[in-house]
Coordinates of C-alpha atoms in Angstrom, one line a residue:
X1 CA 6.7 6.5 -31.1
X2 CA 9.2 5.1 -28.4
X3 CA 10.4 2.3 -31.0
X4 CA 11.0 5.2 -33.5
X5 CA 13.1 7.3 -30.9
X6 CA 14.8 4.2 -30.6
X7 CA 15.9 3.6 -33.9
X8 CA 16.6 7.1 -35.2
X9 CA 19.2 7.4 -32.2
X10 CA 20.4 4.0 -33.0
X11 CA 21.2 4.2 -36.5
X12 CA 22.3 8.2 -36.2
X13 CA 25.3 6.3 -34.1
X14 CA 25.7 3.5 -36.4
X15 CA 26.5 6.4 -39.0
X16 CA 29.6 7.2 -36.6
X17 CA 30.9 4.0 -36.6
X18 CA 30.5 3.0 -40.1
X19 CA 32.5 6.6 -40.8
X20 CA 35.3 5.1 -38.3
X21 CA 35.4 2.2 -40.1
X22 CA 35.8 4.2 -43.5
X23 CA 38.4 6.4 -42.2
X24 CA 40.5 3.7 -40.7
X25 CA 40.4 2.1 -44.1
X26 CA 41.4 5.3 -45.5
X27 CA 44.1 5.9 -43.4
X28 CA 45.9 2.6 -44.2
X29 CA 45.8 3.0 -47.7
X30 CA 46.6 6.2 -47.8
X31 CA 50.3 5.5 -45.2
X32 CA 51.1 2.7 -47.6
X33 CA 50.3 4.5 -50.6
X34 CA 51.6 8.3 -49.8
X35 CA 54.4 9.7 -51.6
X36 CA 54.2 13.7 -50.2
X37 CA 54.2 14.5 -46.6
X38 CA 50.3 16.4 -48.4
X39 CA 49.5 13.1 -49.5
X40 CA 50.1 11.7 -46.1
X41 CA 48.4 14.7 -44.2
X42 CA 45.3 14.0 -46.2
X43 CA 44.9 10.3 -45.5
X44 CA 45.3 11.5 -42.0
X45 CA 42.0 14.3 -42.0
X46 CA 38.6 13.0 -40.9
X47 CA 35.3 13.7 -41.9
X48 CA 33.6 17.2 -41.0
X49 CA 32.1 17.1 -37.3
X50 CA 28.8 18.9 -38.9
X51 CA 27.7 20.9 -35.8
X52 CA 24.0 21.9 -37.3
X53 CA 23.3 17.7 -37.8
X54 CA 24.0 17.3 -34.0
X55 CA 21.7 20.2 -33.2
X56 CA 19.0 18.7 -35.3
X57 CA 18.8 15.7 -33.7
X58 CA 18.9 16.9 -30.2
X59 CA 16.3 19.3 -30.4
X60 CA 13.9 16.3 -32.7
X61 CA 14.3 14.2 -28.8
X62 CA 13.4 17.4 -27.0
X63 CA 10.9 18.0 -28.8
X64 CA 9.2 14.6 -29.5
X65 CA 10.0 14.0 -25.1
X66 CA 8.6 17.3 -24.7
X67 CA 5.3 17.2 -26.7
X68 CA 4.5 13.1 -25.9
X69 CA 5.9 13.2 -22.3
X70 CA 2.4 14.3 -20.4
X71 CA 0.7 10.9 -22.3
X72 CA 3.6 8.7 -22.2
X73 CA 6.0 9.2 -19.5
X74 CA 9.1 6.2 -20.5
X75 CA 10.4 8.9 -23.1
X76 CA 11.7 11.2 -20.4
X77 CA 14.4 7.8 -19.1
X78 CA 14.1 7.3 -23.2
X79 CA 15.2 10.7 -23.9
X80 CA 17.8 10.6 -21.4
X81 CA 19.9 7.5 -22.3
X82 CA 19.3 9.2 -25.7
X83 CA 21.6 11.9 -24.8
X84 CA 24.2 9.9 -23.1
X85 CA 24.3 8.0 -26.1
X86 CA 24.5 11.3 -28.4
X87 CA 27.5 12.1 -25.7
X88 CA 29.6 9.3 -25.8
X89 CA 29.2 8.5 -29.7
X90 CA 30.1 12.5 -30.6
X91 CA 33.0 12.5 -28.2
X92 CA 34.3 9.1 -30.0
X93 CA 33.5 10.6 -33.4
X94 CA 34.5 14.3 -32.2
X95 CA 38.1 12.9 -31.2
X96 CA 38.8 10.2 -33.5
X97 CA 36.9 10.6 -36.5
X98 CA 36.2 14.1 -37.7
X99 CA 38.7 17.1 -38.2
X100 CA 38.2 19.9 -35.9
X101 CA 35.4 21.7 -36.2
X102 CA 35.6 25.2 -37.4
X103 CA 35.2 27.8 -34.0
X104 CA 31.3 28.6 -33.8
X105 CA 30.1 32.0 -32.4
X106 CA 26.6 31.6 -30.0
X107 CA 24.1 32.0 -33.3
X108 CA 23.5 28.3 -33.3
X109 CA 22.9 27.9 -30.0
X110 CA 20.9 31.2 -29.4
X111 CA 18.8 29.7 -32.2
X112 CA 18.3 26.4 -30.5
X113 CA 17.3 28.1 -27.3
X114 CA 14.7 29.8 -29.1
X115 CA 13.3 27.3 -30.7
X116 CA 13.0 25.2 -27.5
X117 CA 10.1 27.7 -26.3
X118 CA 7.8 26.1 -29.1
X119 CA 8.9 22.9 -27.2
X120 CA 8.0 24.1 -24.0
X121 CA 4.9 25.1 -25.3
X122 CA 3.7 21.7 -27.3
X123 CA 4.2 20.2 -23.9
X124 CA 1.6 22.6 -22.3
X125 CA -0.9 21.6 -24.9
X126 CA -0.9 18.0 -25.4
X127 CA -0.2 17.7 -21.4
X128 CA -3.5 19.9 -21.1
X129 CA -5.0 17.4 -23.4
X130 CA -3.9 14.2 -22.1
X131 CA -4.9 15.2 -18.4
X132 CA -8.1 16.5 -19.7
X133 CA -9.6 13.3 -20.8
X134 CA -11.9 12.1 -17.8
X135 CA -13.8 9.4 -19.3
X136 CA -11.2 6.4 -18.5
X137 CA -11.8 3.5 -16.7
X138 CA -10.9 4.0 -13.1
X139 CA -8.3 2.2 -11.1
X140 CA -9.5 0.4 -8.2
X141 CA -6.6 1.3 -6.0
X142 CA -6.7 4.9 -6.8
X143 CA -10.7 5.0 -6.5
X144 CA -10.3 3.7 -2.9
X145 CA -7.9 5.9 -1.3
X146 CA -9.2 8.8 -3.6
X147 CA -12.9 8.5 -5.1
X148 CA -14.7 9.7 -2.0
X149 CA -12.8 13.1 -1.2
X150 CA -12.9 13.8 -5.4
X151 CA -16.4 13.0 -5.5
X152 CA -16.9 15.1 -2.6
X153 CA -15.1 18.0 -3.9
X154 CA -16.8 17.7 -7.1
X155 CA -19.8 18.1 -5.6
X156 CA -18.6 20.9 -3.5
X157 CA -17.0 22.7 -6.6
X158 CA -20.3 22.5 -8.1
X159 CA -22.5 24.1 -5.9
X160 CA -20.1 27.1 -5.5
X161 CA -21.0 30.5 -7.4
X162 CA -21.8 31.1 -11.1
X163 CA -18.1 32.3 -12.0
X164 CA -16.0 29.7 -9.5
X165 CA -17.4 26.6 -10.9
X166 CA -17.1 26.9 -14.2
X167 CA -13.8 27.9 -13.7
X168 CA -12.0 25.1 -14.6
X169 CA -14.5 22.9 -16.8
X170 CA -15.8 21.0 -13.5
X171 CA -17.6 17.8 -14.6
X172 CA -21.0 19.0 -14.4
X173 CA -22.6 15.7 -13.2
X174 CA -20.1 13.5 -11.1
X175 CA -22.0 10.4 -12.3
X176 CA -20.2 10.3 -15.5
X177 CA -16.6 10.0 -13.7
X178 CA -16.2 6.2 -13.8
X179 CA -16.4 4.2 -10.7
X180 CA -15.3 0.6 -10.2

């Protein structure tokens, strides 16, 4: 999952410079081979800056930092040398690359922003599920400053009335928490 992050925001920026590259090509054989001023405008015009492409793949690293963050937490430094990158490599593109884009009204974003609740949601589940998963082996360091007061308060959970300790899916028998 993290090498995959890696290489779709990787090669979605290789795209950019591969289009500079085309462009500047263009360009120079389109000055030395103009005849009308049109000619020469049209050597001169970039690619389309494609607005709905950009928003795609921001909202595929907030979703995929989002949903896997809870079980593995190097996407969230991941995601966010991700977007620098996205920043720096559309700026480039944005100024010397593509045309200008046409003027967008708030529809795009408004739709984005929408979508991120789904986001915000997938994070809820899978963190749910990730922290949920007791039977792992337990870390000695963390078993010695902690294991007593847990196992305590386990124990102490348990004995409390019908409706409080089944509250939140206590382990019903703190001998199946691992020890060291």
């Amino acid at each position: 999952l993290v090498l995959s992050m890696i290489v779709n925001s990787v090669s979605q920026r290789a795209q950019t410079l591969v289009r500079h590259w085309h462009f500047q090509r263009k360009r120079t054989a389109g000055r030395q081979s103009a005849v009308t001023q049109r000619q020469l405008n049209t050597a001169y015009d970039g690619a389309e800056f494609v607005m709905s492409t950009r928003y795609g793949e921001i909202l595929n690293v907030i979703f995929v930092t989002l949903t896997f963050s809870a079980g593995l937490p190097v996407l969230v430094p991941l995601a966010a040398v991700s977007f620098m990158v996205h920043y720096l490599v559309d700026m480039f593109e944005f100024t010397r690359v593509s045309k200008l884009p046409p003027r967008f009204n708030s529809q795009l974003a408004q739709g984005a922003c929408d979508v991120l609740t789904y986001a915000a949601i997938g994070h809820l589940l899978f963190a749910t599920w990730a922290h949920s998963f007791y039977r792992m082996d337990a870390d000695p360091f963390v078993y010695a400053l902690l294991g007593t007061y847990l196992e305590t308060f386990c124990k102490v959970w348990a004995s409390a009335p019908a409706p409080v300790s089944t509250l939140f899916g206590a382990v019903p028998d703190t001998g199946e928490v691992p020890k060291p």
